[in-house]
Backbone as XML, in Angstrom:
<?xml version="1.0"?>
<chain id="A" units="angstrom">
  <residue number="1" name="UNK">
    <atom name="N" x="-68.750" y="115.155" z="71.291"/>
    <atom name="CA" x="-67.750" y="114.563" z="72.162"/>
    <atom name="C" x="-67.086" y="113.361" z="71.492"/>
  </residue>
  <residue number="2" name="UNK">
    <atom name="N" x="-67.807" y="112.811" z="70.889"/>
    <atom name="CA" x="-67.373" y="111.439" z="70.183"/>
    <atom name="C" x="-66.400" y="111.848" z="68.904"/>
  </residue>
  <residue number="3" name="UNK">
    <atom name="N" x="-67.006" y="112.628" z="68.327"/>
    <atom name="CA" x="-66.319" y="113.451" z="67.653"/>
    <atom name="C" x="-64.924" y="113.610" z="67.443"/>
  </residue>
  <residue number="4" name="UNK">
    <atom name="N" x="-64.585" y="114.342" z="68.699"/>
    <atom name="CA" x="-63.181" y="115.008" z="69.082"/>
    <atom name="C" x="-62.495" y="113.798" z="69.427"/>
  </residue>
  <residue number="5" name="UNK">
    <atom name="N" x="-63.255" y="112.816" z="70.049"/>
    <atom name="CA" x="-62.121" y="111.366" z="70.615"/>
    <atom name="C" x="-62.051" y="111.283" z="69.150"/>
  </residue>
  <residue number="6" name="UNK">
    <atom name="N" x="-62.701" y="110.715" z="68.059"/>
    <atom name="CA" x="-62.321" y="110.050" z="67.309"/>
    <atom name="C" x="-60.951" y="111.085" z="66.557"/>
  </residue>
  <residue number="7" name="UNK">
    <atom name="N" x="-60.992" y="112.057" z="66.415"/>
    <atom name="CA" x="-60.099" y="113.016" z="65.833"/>
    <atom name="C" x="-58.732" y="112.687" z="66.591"/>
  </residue>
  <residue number="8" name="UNK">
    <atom name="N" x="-58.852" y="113.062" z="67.960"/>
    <atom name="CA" x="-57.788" y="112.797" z="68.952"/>
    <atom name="C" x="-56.894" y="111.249" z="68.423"/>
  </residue>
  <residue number="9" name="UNK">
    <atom name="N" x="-57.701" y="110.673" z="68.258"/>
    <atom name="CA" x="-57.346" y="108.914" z="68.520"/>
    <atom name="C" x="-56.587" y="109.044" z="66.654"/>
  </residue>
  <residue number="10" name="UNK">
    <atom name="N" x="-57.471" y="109.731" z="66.049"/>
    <atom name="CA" x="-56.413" y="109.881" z="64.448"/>
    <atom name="C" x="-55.407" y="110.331" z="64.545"/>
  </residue>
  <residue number="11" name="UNK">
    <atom name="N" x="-55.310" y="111.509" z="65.164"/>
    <atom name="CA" x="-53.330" y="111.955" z="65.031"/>
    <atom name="C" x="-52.578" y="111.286" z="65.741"/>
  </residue>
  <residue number="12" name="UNK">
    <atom name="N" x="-53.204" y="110.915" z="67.088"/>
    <atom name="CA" x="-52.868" y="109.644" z="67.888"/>
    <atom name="C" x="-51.537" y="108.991" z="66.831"/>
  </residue>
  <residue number="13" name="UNK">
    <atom name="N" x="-52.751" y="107.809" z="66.345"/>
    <atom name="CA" x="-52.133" y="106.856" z="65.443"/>
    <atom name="C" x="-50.804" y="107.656" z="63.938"/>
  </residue>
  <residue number="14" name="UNK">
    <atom name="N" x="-51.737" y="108.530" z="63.606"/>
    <atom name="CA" x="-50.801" y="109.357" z="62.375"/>
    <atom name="C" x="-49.762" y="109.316" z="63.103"/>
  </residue>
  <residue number="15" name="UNK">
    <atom name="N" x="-49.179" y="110.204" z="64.614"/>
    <atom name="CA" x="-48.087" y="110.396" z="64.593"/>
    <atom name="C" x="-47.181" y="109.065" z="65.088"/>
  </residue>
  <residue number="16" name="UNK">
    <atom name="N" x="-47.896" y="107.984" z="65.741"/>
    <atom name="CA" x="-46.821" y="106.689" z="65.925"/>
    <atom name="C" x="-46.215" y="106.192" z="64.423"/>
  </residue>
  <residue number="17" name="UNK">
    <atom name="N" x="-47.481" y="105.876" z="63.656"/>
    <atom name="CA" x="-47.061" y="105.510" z="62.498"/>
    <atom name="C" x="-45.869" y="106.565" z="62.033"/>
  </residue>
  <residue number="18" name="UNK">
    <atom name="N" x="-45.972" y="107.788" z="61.548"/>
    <atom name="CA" x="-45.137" y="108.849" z="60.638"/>
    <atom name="C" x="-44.162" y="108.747" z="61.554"/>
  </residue>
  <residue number="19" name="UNK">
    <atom name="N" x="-43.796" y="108.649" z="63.356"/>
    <atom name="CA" x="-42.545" y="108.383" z="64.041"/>
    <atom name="C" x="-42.100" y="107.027" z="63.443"/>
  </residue>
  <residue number="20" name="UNK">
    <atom name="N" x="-42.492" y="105.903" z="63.501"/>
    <atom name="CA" x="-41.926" y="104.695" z="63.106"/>
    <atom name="C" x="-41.131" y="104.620" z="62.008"/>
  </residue>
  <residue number="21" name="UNK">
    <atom name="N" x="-41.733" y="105.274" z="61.085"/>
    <atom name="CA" x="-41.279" y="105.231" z="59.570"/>
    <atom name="C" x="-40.247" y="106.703" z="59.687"/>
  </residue>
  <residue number="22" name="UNK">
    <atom name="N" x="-40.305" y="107.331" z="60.508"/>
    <atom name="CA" x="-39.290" y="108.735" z="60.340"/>
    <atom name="C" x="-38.009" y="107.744" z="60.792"/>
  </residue>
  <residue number="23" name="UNK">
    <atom name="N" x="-38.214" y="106.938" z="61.979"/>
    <atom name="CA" x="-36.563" y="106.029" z="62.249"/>
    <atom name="C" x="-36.476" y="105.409" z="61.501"/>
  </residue>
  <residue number="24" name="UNK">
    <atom name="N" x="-37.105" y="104.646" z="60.854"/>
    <atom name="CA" x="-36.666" y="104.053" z="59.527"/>
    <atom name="C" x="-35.874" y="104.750" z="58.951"/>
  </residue>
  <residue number="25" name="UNK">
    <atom name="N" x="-36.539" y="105.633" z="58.143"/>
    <atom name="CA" x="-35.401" y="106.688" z="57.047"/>
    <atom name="C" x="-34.459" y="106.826" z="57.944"/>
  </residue>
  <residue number="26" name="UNK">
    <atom name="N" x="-34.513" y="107.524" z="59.303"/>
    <atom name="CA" x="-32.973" y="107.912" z="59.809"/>
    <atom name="C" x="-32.206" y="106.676" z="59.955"/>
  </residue>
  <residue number="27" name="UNK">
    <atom name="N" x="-32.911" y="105.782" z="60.180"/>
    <atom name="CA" x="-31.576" y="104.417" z="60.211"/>
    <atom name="C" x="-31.127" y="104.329" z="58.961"/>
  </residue>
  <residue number="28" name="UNK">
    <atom name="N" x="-31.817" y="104.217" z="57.876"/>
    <atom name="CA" x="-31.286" y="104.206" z="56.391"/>
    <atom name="C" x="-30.416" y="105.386" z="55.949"/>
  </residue>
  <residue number="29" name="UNK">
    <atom name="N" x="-30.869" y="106.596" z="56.423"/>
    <atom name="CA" x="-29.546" y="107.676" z="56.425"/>
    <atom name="C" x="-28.666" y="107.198" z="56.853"/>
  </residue>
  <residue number="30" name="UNK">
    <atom name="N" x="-28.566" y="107.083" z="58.052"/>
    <atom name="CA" x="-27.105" y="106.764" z="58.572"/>
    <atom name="C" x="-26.373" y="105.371" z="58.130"/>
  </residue>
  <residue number="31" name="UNK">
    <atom name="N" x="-26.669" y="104.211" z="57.476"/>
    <atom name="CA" x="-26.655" y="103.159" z="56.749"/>
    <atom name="C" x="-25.672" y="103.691" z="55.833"/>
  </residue>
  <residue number="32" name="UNK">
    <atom name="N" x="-26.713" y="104.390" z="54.682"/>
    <atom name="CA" x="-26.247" y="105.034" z="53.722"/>
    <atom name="C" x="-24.990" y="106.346" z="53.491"/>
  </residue>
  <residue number="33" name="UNK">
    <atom name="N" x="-25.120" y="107.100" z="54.766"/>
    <atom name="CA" x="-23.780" y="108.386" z="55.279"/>
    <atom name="C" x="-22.765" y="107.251" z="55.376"/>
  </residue>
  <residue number="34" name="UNK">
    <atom name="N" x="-22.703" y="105.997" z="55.832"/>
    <atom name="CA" x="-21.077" y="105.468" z="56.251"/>
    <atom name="C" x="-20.746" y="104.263" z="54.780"/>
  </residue>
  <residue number="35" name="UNK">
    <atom name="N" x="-22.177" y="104.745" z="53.620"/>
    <atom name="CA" x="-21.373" y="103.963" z="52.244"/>
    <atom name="C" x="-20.389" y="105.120" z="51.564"/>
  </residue>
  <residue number="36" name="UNK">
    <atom name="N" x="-19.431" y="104.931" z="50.983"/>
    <atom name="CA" x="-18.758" y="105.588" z="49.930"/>
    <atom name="C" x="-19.800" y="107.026" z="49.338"/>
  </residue>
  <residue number="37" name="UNK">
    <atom name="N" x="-19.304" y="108.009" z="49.056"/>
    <atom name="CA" x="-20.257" y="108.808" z="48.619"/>
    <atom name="C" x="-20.603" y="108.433" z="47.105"/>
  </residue>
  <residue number="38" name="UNK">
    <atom name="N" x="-21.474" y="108.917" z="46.423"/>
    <atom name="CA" x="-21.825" y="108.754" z="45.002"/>
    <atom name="C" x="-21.076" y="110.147" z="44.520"/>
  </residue>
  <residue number="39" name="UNK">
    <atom name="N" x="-20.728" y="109.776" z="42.886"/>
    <atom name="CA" x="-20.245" y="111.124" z="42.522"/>
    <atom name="C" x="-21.581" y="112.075" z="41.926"/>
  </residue>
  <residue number="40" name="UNK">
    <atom name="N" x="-22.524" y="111.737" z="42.073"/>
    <atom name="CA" x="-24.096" y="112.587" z="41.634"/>
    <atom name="C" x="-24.050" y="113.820" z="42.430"/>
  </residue>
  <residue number="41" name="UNK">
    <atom name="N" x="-24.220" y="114.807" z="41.719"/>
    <atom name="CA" x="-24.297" y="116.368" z="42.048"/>
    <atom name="C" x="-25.677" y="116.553" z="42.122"/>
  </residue>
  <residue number="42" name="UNK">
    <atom name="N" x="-25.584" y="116.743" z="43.805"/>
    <atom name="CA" x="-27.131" y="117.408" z="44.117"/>
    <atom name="C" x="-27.270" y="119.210" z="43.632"/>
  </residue>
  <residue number="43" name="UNK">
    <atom name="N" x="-28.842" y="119.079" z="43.701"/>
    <atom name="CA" x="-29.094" y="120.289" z="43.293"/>
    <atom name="C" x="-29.164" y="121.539" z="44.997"/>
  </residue>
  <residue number="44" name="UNK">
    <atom name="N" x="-29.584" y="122.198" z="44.497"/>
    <atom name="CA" x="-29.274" y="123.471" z="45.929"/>
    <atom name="C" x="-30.719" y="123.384" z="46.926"/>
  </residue>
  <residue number="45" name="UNK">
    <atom name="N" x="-31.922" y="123.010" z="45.987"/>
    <atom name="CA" x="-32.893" y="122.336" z="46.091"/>
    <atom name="C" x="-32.890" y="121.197" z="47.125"/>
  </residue>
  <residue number="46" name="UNK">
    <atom name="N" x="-32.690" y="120.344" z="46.586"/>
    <atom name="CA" x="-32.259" y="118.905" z="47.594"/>
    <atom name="C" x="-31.580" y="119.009" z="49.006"/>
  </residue>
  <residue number="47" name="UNK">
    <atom name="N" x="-30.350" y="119.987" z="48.289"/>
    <atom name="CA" x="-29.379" y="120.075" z="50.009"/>
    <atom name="C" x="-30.403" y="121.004" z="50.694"/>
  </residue>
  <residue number="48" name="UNK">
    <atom name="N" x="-31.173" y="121.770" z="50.477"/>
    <atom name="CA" x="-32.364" y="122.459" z="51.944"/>
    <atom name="C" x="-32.918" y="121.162" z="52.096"/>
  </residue>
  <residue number="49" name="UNK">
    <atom name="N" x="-33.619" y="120.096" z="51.471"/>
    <atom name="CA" x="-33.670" y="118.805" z="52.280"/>
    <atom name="C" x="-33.410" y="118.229" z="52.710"/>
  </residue>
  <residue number="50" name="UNK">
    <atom name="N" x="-31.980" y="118.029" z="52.342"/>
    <atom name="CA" x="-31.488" y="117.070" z="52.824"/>
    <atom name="C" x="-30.914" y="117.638" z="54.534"/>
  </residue>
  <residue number="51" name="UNK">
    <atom name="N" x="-30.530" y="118.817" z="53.889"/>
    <atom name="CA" x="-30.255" y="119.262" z="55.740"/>
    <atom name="C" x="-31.347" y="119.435" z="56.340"/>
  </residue>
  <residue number="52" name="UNK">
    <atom name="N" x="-32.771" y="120.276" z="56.214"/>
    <atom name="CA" x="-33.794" y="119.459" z="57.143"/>
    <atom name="C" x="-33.901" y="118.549" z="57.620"/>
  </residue>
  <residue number="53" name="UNK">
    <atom name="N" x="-33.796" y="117.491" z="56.735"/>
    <atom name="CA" x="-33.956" y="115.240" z="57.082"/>
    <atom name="C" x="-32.583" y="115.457" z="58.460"/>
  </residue>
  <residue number="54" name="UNK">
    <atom name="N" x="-31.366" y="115.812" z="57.806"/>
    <atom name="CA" x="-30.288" y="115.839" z="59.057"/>
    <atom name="C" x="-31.199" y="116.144" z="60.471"/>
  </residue>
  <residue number="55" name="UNK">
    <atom name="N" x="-31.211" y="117.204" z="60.160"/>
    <atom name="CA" x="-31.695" y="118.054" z="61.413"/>
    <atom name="C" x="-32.864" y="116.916" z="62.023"/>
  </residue>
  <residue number="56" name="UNK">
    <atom name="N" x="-33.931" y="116.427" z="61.439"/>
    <atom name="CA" x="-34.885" y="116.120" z="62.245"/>
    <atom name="C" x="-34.366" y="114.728" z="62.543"/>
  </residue>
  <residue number="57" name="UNK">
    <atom name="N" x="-33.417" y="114.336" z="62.022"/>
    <atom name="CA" x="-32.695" y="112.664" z="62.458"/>
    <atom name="C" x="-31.559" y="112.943" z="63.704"/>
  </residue>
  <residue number="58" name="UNK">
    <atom name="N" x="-30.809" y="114.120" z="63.436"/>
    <atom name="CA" x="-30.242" y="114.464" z="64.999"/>
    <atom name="C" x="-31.015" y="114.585" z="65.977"/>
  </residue>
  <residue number="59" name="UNK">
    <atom name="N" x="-32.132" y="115.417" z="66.016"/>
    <atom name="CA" x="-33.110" y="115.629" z="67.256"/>
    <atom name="C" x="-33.935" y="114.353" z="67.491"/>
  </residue>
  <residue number="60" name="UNK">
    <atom name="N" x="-34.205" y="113.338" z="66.151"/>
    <atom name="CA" x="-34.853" y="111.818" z="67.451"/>
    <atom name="C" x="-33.392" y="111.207" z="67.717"/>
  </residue>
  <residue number="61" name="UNK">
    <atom name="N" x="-32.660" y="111.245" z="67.132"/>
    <atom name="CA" x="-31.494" y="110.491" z="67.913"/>
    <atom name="C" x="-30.748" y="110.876" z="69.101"/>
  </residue>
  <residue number="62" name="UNK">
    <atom name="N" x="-30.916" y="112.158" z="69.348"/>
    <atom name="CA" x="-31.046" y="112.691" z="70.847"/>
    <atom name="C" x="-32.049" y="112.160" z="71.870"/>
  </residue>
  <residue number="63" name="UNK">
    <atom name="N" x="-33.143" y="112.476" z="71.212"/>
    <atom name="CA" x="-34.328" y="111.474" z="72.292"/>
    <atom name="C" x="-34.447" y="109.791" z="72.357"/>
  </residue>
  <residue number="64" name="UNK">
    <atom name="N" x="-33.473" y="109.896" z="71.629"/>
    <atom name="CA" x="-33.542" y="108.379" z="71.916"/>
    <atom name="C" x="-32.134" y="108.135" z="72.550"/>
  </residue>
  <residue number="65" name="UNK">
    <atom name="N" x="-31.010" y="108.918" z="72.555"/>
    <atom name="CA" x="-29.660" y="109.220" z="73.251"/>
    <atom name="C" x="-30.241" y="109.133" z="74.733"/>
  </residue>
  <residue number="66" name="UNK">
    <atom name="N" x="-31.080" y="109.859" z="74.711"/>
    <atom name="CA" x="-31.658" y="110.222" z="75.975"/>
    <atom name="C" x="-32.485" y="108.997" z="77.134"/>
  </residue>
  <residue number="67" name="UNK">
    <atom name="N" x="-33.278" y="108.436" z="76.311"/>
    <atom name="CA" x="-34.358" y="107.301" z="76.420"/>
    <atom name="C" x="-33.201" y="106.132" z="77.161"/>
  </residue>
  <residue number="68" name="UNK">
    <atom name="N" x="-32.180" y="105.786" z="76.252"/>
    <atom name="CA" x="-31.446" y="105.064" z="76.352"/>
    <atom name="C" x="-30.582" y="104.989" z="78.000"/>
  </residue>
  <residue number="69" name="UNK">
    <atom name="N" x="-30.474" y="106.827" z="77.790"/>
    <atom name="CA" x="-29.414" y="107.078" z="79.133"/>
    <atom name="C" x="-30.265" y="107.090" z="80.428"/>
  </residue>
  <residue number="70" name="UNK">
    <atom name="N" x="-31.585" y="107.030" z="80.211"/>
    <atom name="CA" x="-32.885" y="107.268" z="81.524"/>
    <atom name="C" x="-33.017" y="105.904" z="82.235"/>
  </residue>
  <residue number="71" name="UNK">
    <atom name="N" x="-33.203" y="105.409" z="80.668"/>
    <atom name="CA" x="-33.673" y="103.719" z="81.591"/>
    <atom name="C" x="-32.918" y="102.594" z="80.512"/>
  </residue>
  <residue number="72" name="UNK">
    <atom name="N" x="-32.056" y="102.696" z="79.963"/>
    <atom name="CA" x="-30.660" y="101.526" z="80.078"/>
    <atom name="C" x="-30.739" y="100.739" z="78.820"/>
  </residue>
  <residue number="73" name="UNK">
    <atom name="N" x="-31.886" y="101.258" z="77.962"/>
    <atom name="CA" x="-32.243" y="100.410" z="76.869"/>
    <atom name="C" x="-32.948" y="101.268" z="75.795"/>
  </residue>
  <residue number="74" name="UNK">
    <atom name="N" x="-33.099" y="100.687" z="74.567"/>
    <atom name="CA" x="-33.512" y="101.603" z="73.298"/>
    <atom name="C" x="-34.934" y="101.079" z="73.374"/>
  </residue>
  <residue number="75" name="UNK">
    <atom name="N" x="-35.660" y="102.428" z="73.360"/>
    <atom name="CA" x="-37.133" y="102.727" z="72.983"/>
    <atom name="C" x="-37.461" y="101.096" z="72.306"/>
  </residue>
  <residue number="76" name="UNK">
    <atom name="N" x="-38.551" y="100.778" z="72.352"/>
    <atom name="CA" x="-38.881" y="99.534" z="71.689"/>
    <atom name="C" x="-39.067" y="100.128" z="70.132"/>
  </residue>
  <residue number="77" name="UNK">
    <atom name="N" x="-40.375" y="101.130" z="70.301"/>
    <atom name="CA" x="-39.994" y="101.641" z="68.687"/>
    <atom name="C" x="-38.999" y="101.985" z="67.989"/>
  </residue>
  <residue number="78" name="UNK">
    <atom name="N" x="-37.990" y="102.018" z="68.738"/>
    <atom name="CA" x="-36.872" y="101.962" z="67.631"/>
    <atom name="C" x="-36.179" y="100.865" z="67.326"/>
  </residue>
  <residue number="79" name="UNK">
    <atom name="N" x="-36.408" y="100.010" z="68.336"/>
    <atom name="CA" x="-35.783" y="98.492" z="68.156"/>
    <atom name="C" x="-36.612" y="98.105" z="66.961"/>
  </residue>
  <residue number="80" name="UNK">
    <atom name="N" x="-37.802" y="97.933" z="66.900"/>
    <atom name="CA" x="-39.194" y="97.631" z="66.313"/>
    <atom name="C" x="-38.440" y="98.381" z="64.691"/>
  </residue>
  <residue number="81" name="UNK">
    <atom name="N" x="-38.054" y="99.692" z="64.747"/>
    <atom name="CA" x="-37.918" y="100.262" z="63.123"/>
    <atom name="C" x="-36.301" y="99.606" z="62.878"/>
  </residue>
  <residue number="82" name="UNK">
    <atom name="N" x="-35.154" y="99.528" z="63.862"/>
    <atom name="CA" x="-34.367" y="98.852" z="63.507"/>
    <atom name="C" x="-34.468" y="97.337" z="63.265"/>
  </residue>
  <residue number="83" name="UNK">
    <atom name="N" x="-35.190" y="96.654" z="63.292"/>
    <atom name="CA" x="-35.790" y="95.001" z="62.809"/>
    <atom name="C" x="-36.492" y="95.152" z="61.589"/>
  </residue>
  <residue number="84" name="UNK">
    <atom name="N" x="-37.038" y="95.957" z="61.057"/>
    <atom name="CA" x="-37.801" y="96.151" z="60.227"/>
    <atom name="C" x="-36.405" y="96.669" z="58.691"/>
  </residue>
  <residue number="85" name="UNK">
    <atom name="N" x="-35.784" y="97.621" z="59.282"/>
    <atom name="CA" x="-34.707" y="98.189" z="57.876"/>
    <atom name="C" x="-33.556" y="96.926" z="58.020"/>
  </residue>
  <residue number="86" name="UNK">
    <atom name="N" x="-33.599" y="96.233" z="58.875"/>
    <atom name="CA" x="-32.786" y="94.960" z="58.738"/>
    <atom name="C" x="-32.995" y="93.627" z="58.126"/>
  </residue>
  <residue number="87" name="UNK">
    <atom name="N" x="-34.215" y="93.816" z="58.320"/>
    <atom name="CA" x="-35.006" y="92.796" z="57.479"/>
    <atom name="C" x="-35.489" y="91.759" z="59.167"/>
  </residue>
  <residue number="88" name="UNK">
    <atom name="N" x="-35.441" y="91.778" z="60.154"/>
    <atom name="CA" x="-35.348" y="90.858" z="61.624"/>
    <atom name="C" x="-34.144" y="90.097" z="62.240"/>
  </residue>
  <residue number="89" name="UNK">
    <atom name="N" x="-33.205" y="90.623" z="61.403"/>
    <atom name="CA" x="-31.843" y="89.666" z="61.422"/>
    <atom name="C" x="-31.241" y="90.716" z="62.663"/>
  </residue>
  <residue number="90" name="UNK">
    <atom name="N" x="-31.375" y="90.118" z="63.543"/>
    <atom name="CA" x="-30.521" y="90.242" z="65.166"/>
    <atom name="C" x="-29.336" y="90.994" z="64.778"/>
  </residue>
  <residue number="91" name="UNK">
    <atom name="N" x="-28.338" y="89.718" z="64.406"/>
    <atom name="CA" x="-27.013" y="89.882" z="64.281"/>
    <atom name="C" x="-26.648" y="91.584" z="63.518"/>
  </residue>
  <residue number="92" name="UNK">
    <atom name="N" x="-27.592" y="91.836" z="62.335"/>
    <atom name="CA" x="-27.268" y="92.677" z="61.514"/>
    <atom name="C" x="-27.489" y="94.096" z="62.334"/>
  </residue>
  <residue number="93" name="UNK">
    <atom name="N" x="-29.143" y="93.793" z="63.188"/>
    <atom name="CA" x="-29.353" y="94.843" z="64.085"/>
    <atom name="C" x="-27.890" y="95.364" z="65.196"/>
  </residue>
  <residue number="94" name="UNK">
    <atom name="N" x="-27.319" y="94.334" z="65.689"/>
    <atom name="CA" x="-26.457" y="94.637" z="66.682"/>
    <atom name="C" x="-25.139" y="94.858" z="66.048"/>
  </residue>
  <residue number="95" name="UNK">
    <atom name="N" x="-24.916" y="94.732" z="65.293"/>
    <atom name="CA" x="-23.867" y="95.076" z="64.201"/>
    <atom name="C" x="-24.020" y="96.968" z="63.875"/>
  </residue>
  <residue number="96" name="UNK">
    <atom name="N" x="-25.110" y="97.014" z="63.754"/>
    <atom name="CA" x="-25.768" y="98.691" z="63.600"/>
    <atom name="C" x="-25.710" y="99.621" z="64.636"/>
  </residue>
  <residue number="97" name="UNK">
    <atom name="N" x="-25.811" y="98.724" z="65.806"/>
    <atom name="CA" x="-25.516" y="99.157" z="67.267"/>
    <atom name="C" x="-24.346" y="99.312" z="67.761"/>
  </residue>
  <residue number="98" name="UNK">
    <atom name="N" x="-23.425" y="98.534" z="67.167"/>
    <atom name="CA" x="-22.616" y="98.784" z="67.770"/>
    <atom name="C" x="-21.807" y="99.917" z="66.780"/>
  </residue>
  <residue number="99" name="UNK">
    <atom name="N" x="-21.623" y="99.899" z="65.773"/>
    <atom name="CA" x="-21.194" y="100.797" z="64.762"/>
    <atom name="C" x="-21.383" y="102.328" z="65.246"/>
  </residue>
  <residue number="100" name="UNK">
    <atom name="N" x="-23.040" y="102.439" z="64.977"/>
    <atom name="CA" x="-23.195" y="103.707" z="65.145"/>
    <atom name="C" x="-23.623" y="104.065" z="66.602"/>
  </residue>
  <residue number="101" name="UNK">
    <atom name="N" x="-23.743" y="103.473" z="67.164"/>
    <atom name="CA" x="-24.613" y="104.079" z="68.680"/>
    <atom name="C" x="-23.050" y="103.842" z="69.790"/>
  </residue>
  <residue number="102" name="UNK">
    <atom name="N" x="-21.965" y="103.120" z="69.537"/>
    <atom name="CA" x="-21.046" y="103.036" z="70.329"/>
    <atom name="C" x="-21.096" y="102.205" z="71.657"/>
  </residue>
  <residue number="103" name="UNK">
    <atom name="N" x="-22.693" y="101.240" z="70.968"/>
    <atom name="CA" x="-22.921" y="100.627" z="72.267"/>
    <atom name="C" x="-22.093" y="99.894" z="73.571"/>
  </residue>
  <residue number="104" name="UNK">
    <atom name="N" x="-22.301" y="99.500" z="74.716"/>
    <atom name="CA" x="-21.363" y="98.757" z="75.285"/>
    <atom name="C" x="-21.892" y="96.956" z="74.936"/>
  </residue>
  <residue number="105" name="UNK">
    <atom name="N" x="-21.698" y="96.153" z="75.390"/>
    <atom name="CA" x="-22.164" y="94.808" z="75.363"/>
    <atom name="C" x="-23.360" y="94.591" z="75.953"/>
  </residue>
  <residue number="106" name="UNK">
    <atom name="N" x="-23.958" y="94.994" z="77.115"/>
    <atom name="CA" x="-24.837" y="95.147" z="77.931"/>
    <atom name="C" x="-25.890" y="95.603" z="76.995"/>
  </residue>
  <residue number="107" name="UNK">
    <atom name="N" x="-26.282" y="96.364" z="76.817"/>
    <atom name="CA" x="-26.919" y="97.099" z="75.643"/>
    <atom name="C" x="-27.401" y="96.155" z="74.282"/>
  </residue>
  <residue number="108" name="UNK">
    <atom name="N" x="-26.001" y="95.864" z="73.623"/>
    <atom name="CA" x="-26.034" y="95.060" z="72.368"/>
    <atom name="C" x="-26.739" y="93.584" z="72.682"/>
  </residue>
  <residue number="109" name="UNK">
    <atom name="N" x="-26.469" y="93.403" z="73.945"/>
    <atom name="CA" x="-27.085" y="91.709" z="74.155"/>
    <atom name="C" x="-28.890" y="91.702" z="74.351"/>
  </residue>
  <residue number="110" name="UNK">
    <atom name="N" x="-29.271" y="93.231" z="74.779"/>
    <atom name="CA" x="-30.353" y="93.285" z="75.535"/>
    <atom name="C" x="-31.142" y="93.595" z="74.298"/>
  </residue>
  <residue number="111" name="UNK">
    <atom name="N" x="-30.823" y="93.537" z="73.061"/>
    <atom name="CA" x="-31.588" y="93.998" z="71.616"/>
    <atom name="C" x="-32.067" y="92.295" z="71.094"/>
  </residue>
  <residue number="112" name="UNK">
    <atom name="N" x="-33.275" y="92.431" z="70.762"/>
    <atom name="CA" x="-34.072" y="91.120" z="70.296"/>
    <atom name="C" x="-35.092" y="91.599" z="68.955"/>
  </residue>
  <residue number="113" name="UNK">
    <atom name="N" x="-35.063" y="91.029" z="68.311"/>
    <atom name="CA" x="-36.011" y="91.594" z="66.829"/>
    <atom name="C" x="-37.244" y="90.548" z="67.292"/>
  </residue>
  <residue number="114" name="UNK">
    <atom name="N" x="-37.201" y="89.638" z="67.977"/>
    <atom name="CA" x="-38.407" y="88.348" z="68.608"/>
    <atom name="C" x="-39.608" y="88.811" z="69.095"/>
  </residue>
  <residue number="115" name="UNK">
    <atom name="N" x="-39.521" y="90.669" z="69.446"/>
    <atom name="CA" x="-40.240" y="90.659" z="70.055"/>
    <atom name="C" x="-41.417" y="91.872" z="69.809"/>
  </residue>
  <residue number="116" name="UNK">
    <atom name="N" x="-40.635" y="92.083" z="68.406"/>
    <atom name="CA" x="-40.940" y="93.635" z="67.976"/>
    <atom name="C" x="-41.852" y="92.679" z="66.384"/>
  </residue>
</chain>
């Protein structure tokens, strides 16, 4: 019995951690999609990755589209991974917010890195 909790309580943690760090990268994707492109020629290789990474960064940004539209505010873990690829700088966070998420003001004011 002890056993299985302790197992339970490992993927537990595996999957908060591997979610935290998956918004990371997708915030850094999308960071990186609105720089200038590079002229480096990917291989055919890469683009099946790279459109996987798409794909699994559209579907949390839906659930968090979602999160947002339920109860009026962004998941803390994502506030928490957006403070973190910002370095804690507020301003830069809500700058990101408003860019890509289309936030309204309400929204953008209610984001704090203080607390994450």
């Amino acid at each position: 019995m002890t056993m299985s909790i302790v197992v339970v309580l490992f993927f537990a943690t595996f999957f908060a951690i591997s979610t935290a760090s998956s918004h990371e990268t997708c915030i850094r994707r999308n960071i990186d999609r609105s720089q200038p492109p590079s002229s480096s020629l990917e291989t055919k290789t890469s683009s099946i990755f790279i459109s996987l990474a798409e794909k699994i960064c559209r579907d949390m940004a839906r659930a968090v589209m979602f999160h947002v539209k339920i109860t009026g505010k962004f998941p803390s873990h994502y506030v928490k991974a957006m403070c973190n690829v910002f370095g804690d700088d507020e301003k830069k966070v809500k700058e990101y917010v408003k860019k890509i998420w289309l936030a309204g003001p309400k929204l953008v004011s209610s984001l704090s890195c203080v607390f994450h």
